[in-house]
Amino acid sequence: MGFFLNRSLSLAFRDAVVASVCFKVLLFPAYKSTDFEVHRNWLSITYSLPLKEWYIEQTSPWTLDYPPFFAYFEWFLSQFARFVDPKMLIITNLNYSSTATIFFQRVSVIASELVLVYALQRYIKLLPEDKRKPAYAIAMSIYFSPGLLLIDNIHFQYNAMMYGILIFSIVSMSEKKYLLSGILFAVLLCFKHIYLYLAPAYFFYLLRVYCLDINRFSLANPFAVIQWEHIIRLGLSVILVGLLAFGPFIYLGQIPQLISRLFPFSRGLCHAYWAPNFWALYSGADRMLYFLSKKLLHHNFETDSAALTRGLVGDSSFVILPDVQPRATFLLTLFYQLISMAPLLLRPSFDNFISALSLCGYASFLFGWHVHEKAILLVIIPFSFLALKDRRYLTPFFLLTVSGYISIFPLIFTSSEAAIKYIYTFTWIFAFFNVFGDVAKVRHVRRIFLFDRIAYIYFLGFVPLLLFVSIYEKIPILKDLTFLKLMLISTYCAIGVVASWCGFSWLYLFAEND
């Protein structure tokens, strides 16, 4: 990492991209999850069927459940896929994975990452050449993200492209191109609806800096603050984007069907593998209380005690603690998101916008319904742009990244890829611990000493945890507890993510002006 930053910065990012692409090509034969078949099936749906059947077709269990822009993207890819291997576009060819199909889909992921490359290049060009080192450090930390590598280039998804659009929108906001930023975010929502969780930060910031002009306020004419022209421009632009995406389905009368695909609330509170969030701690506490009640108090329970640890989607009943309803998770998420909006409204600045964006991601990840472990990137990516703002942000940032990236490890469970996930992730951790420590600004002398030291102890705790997980299956007494190792990783990582959220929230809400 130091090699890239110490040579000509104008060449550093280009070299990083070339090196990364070469490495990712070597991963073509690597393990691929069911998401590979998901996207192959979506290629076949969008290619073989008329648009009116895209969100109805259900030959495969992996039905199309992303917004229309992503469906159009799959259709676009399918126009090239037919020249590579037409059999991949046959709907009934379930689990088809010829060598040509694997090659094509892997290449499509790498090609789509050019969106991320472009967005990051725009970001690093915001500053003069002699002040770009922090920007390059942040850009490289995102581009080399273990999360993106493990999820996109091995597990198989297109997250880098999505985050490229998000970063392009963030950069446009930094350049005060507010209308463009809002349009890009609307486009992103029409690609993947999970980014709705970030919408409050966009809404309140654009309202404050683009739609209202507080300097024009007067008691005689309080409505003078309203920038009607800007509101109309932004509103019409967002509506136009929405119509481009959803218009055909509005015409076909399929919006209810489309909504049922996008928001499947029939799924349970926790994903098949618990995301490291508040509900992982809640679920772990329930499991512990059940164990203690059964062993120490000799209580008998009619409820299936294994329900929580089977790892089944839609199965999230609790034994001791009260069950959680979707409404409760929505209210908790909204409550903590709205708290972060207060400083954004009172002190509208780009840094506060990024902080609010990060806290919206935190709240959705920690308290949302059926959160995927992969959604941790929704927090890590925005937070990355603040990590070098002040050295006090480094501890919550590293708590978040270390916990978040290690929590993804169980997704890549094959032994042949184990070395990759460990070596790559820990190389990233050590490299950016060092680089960020050297580059971060010292804006405040006082730091939270105790919080820093506890964080170091927490990091060391990953050593025995990962060693135990690696020999878990060799311990006979634990052979039947198939979900225990996943539960341990998830709950321990959840402690780090929650601690990071608490530390970051304190800095943003109370200590910003210390």
mmCIF file of C-alpha atoms in Angstrom, residues 110-300:
data_model
loop_
_atom_site.group_PDB
_atom_site.id
_atom_site.type_symbol
_atom_site.label_atom_id
_atom_site.label_comp_id
_atom_site.label_asym_id
_atom_site.label_seq_id
_atom_site.Cartn_x
_atom_site.Cartn_y
_atom_site.Cartn_z
ATOM 1 C CA ILE A 110 -15.219 -6.816 -13.373
ATOM 2 C CA ALA A 111 -16.491 -4.701 -16.269
ATOM 3 C CA SER A 112 -19.283 -3.232 -14.124
ATOM 4 C CA GLU A 113 -16.655 -2.162 -11.571
ATOM 5 C CA LEU A 114 -15.585 0.545 -14.013
ATOM 6 C CA VAL A 115 -18.470 2.589 -12.590
ATOM 7 C CA LEU A 116 -16.755 2.461 -9.189
ATOM 8 C CA VAL A 117 -13.369 3.284 -10.749
ATOM 9 C CA TYR A 118 -14.821 6.340 -12.501
ATOM 10 C CA ALA A 119 -16.546 7.588 -9.339
ATOM 11 C CA LEU A 120 -13.398 7.200 -7.235
ATOM 12 C CA GLN A 121 -11.310 8.991 -9.849
ATOM 13 C CA ARG A 122 -13.722 11.911 -9.701
ATOM 14 C CA TYR A 123 -13.352 11.902 -5.923
ATOM 15 C CA ILE A 124 -9.557 12.008 -5.873
ATOM 16 C CA LYS A 125 -9.559 14.875 -8.400
ATOM 17 C CA LEU A 126 -11.524 17.135 -6.059
ATOM 18 C CA LEU A 127 -8.304 18.335 -4.433
ATOM 19 C CA PRO A 128 -5.088 19.790 -5.901
ATOM 20 C CA GLU A 129 -2.378 17.253 -6.771
ATOM 21 C CA ASP A 130 -0.257 18.089 -3.705
ATOM 22 C CA LYS A 131 -3.183 17.460 -1.300
ATOM 23 C CA ARG A 132 -4.560 14.246 -2.750
ATOM 24 C CA LYS A 133 -2.840 11.658 -0.558
ATOM 25 C CA PRO A 134 -5.810 11.279 1.865
ATOM 26 C CA ALA A 135 -8.193 10.995 -1.095
ATOM 27 C CA TYR A 136 -6.061 8.279 -2.672
ATOM 28 C CA ALA A 137 -5.898 6.396 0.622
ATOM 29 C CA ILE A 138 -9.678 6.456 0.949
ATOM 30 C CA ALA A 139 -10.245 5.561 -2.709
ATOM 31 C CA MET A 140 -7.882 2.607 -2.513
ATOM 32 C CA SER A 141 -9.396 1.386 0.749
ATOM 33 C CA ILE A 142 -12.776 1.253 -0.995
ATOM 34 C CA TYR A 143 -11.570 -0.230 -4.265
ATOM 35 C CA PHE A 144 -9.521 -2.923 -2.505
ATOM 36 C CA SER A 145 -12.322 -3.551 0.014
ATOM 37 C CA PRO A 146 -12.354 -7.196 1.171
ATOM 38 C CA GLY A 147 -16.123 -6.930 1.292
ATOM 39 C CA LEU A 148 -16.386 -6.108 -2.401
ATOM 40 C CA LEU A 149 -13.864 -8.786 -3.359
ATOM 41 C CA LEU A 150 -15.450 -11.569 -1.303
ATOM 42 C CA ILE A 151 -19.055 -10.685 -2.131
ATOM 43 C CA ASP A 152 -18.711 -9.701 -5.793
ATOM 44 C CA ASN A 153 -15.748 -11.593 -7.208
ATOM 45 C CA ILE A 154 -16.148 -14.855 -5.272
ATOM 46 C CA HIS A 155 -19.644 -15.103 -3.756
ATOM 47 C CA PHE A 156 -20.982 -13.236 -6.828
ATOM 48 C CA GLN A 157 -22.901 -9.959 -6.965
ATOM 49 C CA TYR A 158 -22.637 -6.503 -8.558
ATOM 50 C CA ASN A 159 -22.171 -4.329 -5.470
ATOM 51 C CA ALA A 160 -19.158 -2.401 -6.794
ATOM 52 C CA MET A 161 -21.245 -0.960 -9.597
ATOM 53 C CA MET A 162 -23.988 0.084 -7.141
ATOM 54 C CA TYR A 163 -21.550 1.736 -4.772
ATOM 55 C CA GLY A 164 -19.940 3.418 -7.758
ATOM 56 C CA ILE A 165 -23.258 5.157 -8.455
ATOM 57 C CA LEU A 166 -23.573 6.065 -4.770
ATOM 58 C CA ILE A 167 -20.046 7.518 -4.668
ATOM 59 C CA PHE A 168 -20.675 9.423 -7.911
ATOM 60 C CA SER A 169 -23.723 10.941 -6.200
ATOM 61 C CA ILE A 170 -21.701 11.759 -3.068
ATOM 62 C CA VAL A 171 -18.947 13.396 -5.124
ATOM 63 C CA SER A 172 -21.538 15.445 -7.013
ATOM 64 C CA MET A 173 -22.922 16.592 -3.662
ATOM 65 C CA SER A 174 -19.414 17.647 -2.617
ATOM 66 C CA GLU A 175 -19.116 19.652 -5.849
ATOM 67 C CA LYS A 176 -22.474 21.327 -4.991
ATOM 68 C CA LYS A 177 -24.070 19.762 -8.050
ATOM 69 C CA TYR A 178 -27.152 19.072 -5.970
ATOM 70 C CA LEU A 179 -29.549 18.296 -8.804
ATOM 71 C CA LEU A 180 -27.161 15.776 -10.364
ATOM 72 C CA SER A 181 -26.585 14.172 -6.965
ATOM 73 C CA GLY A 182 -30.318 13.766 -6.396
ATOM 74 C CA ILE A 183 -30.825 12.301 -9.870
ATOM 75 C CA LEU A 184 -28.009 9.791 -9.377
ATOM 76 C CA PHE A 185 -29.438 8.693 -6.050
ATOM 77 C CA ALA A 186 -32.868 8.221 -7.662
ATOM 78 C CA VAL A 187 -31.189 6.093 -10.351
ATOM 79 C CA LEU A 188 -29.480 4.053 -7.637
ATOM 80 C CA LEU A 189 -32.812 3.392 -5.900
ATOM 81 C CA CYS A 190 -34.177 2.065 -9.191
ATOM 82 C CA PHE A 191 -31.235 -0.368 -9.352
ATOM 83 C CA LYS A 192 -31.397 -1.649 -5.778
ATOM 84 C CA HIS A 193 -33.979 -0.606 -3.218
ATOM 85 C CA ILE A 194 -31.831 -1.317 -0.160
ATOM 86 C CA TYR A 195 -30.440 2.200 -0.617
ATOM 87 C CA LEU A 196 -33.811 3.561 0.528
ATOM 88 C CA TYR A 197 -32.254 3.339 3.984
ATOM 89 C CA LEU A 198 -29.974 6.241 3.024
ATOM 90 C CA ALA A 199 -32.812 8.386 1.686
ATOM 91 C CA PRO A 200 -33.440 10.446 4.875
ATOM 92 C CA ALA A 201 -29.951 11.978 4.695
ATOM 93 C CA TYR A 202 -30.467 12.913 1.039
ATOM 94 C CA PHE A 203 -33.937 14.301 1.669
ATOM 95 C CA PHE A 204 -33.013 16.558 4.585
ATOM 96 C CA TYR A 205 -29.715 17.758 3.137
ATOM 97 C CA LEU A 206 -31.156 18.613 -0.270
ATOM 98 C CA LEU A 207 -34.087 20.280 1.464
ATOM 99 C CA ARG A 208 -31.740 22.428 3.539
ATOM 100 C CA VAL A 209 -29.110 23.402 0.945
ATOM 101 C CA TYR A 210 -30.983 23.206 -2.356
ATOM 102 C CA CYS A 211 -34.693 23.713 -1.730
ATOM 103 C CA LEU A 212 -34.491 26.330 1.053
ATOM 104 C CA ASP A 213 -32.490 29.547 1.386
ATOM 105 C CA ILE A 214 -32.503 30.514 5.051
ATOM 106 C CA ASN A 215 -30.746 33.817 4.288
ATOM 107 C CA ARG A 216 -33.921 35.049 2.609
ATOM 108 C CA PHE A 217 -36.057 34.492 5.689
ATOM 109 C CA SER A 218 -38.032 37.434 7.054
ATOM 110 C CA LEU A 219 -41.041 37.740 9.329
ATOM 111 C CA ALA A 220 -42.811 39.753 6.665
ATOM 112 C CA ASN A 221 -42.464 36.940 4.096
ATOM 113 C CA PRO A 222 -41.434 33.634 5.734
ATOM 114 C CA PHE A 223 -42.140 31.706 2.517
ATOM 115 C CA ALA A 224 -39.365 33.579 0.743
ATOM 116 C CA VAL A 225 -36.966 30.868 1.918
ATOM 117 C CA ILE A 226 -38.543 28.353 -0.441
ATOM 118 C CA GLN A 227 -36.630 27.881 -3.692
ATOM 119 C CA TRP A 228 -39.607 26.918 -5.842
ATOM 120 C CA GLU A 229 -37.588 26.593 -9.030
ATOM 121 C CA HIS A 230 -35.178 24.158 -7.385
ATOM 122 C CA ILE A 231 -38.006 22.107 -5.866
ATOM 123 C CA ILE A 232 -39.700 21.794 -9.244
ATOM 124 C CA ARG A 233 -36.447 20.827 -10.971
ATOM 125 C CA LEU A 234 -35.580 18.207 -8.383
ATOM 126 C CA GLY A 235 -39.111 16.862 -8.130
ATOM 127 C CA LEU A 236 -39.590 16.540 -11.886
ATOM 128 C CA SER A 237 -36.150 14.930 -12.299
ATOM 129 C CA VAL A 238 -36.850 12.291 -9.655
ATOM 130 C CA ILE A 239 -40.313 11.622 -11.087
ATOM 131 C CA LEU A 240 -38.822 11.225 -14.569
ATOM 132 C CA VAL A 241 -36.274 8.692 -13.299
ATOM 133 C CA GLY A 242 -39.059 6.804 -11.541
ATOM 134 C CA LEU A 243 -41.187 6.771 -14.678
ATOM 135 C CA LEU A 244 -38.289 5.483 -16.788
ATOM 136 C CA ALA A 245 -37.890 2.595 -14.358
ATOM 137 C CA PHE A 246 -41.441 1.799 -13.295
ATOM 138 C CA GLY A 247 -43.464 3.373 -16.124
ATOM 139 C CA PRO A 248 -43.855 0.182 -18.205
ATOM 140 C CA PHE A 249 -45.038 -1.743 -15.149
ATOM 141 C CA ILE A 250 -47.466 1.023 -14.189
ATOM 142 C CA TYR A 251 -48.902 0.728 -17.706
ATOM 143 C CA LEU A 252 -49.156 -3.071 -17.312
ATOM 144 C CA GLY A 253 -50.833 -2.727 -13.914
ATOM 145 C CA GLN A 254 -48.099 -4.818 -12.240
ATOM 146 C CA ILE A 255 -46.988 -2.467 -9.468
ATOM 147 C CA PRO A 256 -48.615 -4.576 -6.675
ATOM 148 C CA GLN A 257 -46.823 -7.673 -8.006
ATOM 149 C CA LEU A 258 -43.551 -5.774 -8.297
ATOM 150 C CA ILE A 259 -43.853 -4.427 -4.744
ATOM 151 C CA SER A 260 -44.514 -7.917 -3.394
ATOM 152 C CA ARG A 261 -41.252 -9.042 -4.993
ATOM 153 C CA LEU A 262 -39.221 -6.075 -3.715
ATOM 154 C CA PHE A 263 -40.498 -6.186 -0.122
ATOM 155 C CA PRO A 264 -40.974 -9.821 0.989
ATOM 156 C CA PHE A 265 -41.915 -9.224 4.642
ATOM 157 C CA SER A 266 -42.818 -12.885 5.027
ATOM 158 C CA ARG A 267 -39.123 -13.516 5.685
ATOM 159 C CA GLY A 268 -38.022 -13.671 9.285
ATOM 160 C CA LEU A 269 -36.291 -11.123 11.506
ATOM 161 C CA CYS A 270 -32.842 -12.649 11.028
ATOM 162 C CA HIS A 271 -31.286 -13.786 7.787
ATOM 163 C CA ALA A 272 -30.183 -17.406 7.378
ATOM 164 C CA TYR A 273 -26.841 -16.379 8.842
ATOM 165 C CA TRP A 274 -27.286 -13.650 11.427
ATOM 166 C CA ALA A 275 -25.967 -10.270 10.371
ATOM 167 C CA PRO A 276 -23.749 -8.808 13.136
ATOM 168 C CA ASN A 277 -26.345 -6.330 14.401
ATOM 169 C CA PHE A 278 -28.534 -5.639 17.426
ATOM 170 C CA TRP A 279 -30.803 -8.581 16.632
ATOM 171 C CA ALA A 280 -27.825 -10.940 16.618
ATOM 172 C CA LEU A 281 -27.130 -9.872 20.213
ATOM 173 C CA TYR A 282 -30.845 -10.154 21.013
ATOM 174 C CA SER A 283 -31.017 -13.629 19.461
ATOM 175 C CA GLY A 284 -27.828 -14.690 21.219
ATOM 176 C CA ALA A 285 -29.169 -13.452 24.554
ATOM 177 C CA ASP A 286 -32.376 -15.433 24.033
ATOM 178 C CA ARG A 287 -30.379 -18.553 23.239
ATOM 179 C CA MET A 288 -28.208 -18.072 26.331
ATOM 180 C CA LEU A 289 -31.222 -17.486 28.581
ATOM 181 C CA TYR A 290 -32.851 -20.603 27.202
ATOM 182 C CA PHE A 291 -29.735 -22.653 27.923
ATOM 183 C CA LEU A 292 -29.413 -21.321 31.477
ATOM 184 C CA SER A 293 -33.112 -21.822 32.194
ATOM 185 C CA LYS A 294 -33.002 -25.384 30.948
ATOM 186 C CA LYS A 295 -29.756 -26.427 32.618
ATOM 187 C CA LEU A 296 -29.886 -24.497 35.902
ATOM 188 C CA LEU A 297 -33.611 -24.093 36.525
ATOM 189 C CA HIS A 298 -34.667 -27.302 34.716
ATOM 190 C CA HIS A 299 -37.398 -25.546 32.764
ATOM 191 C CA ASN A 300 -39.097 -27.399 29.939
#
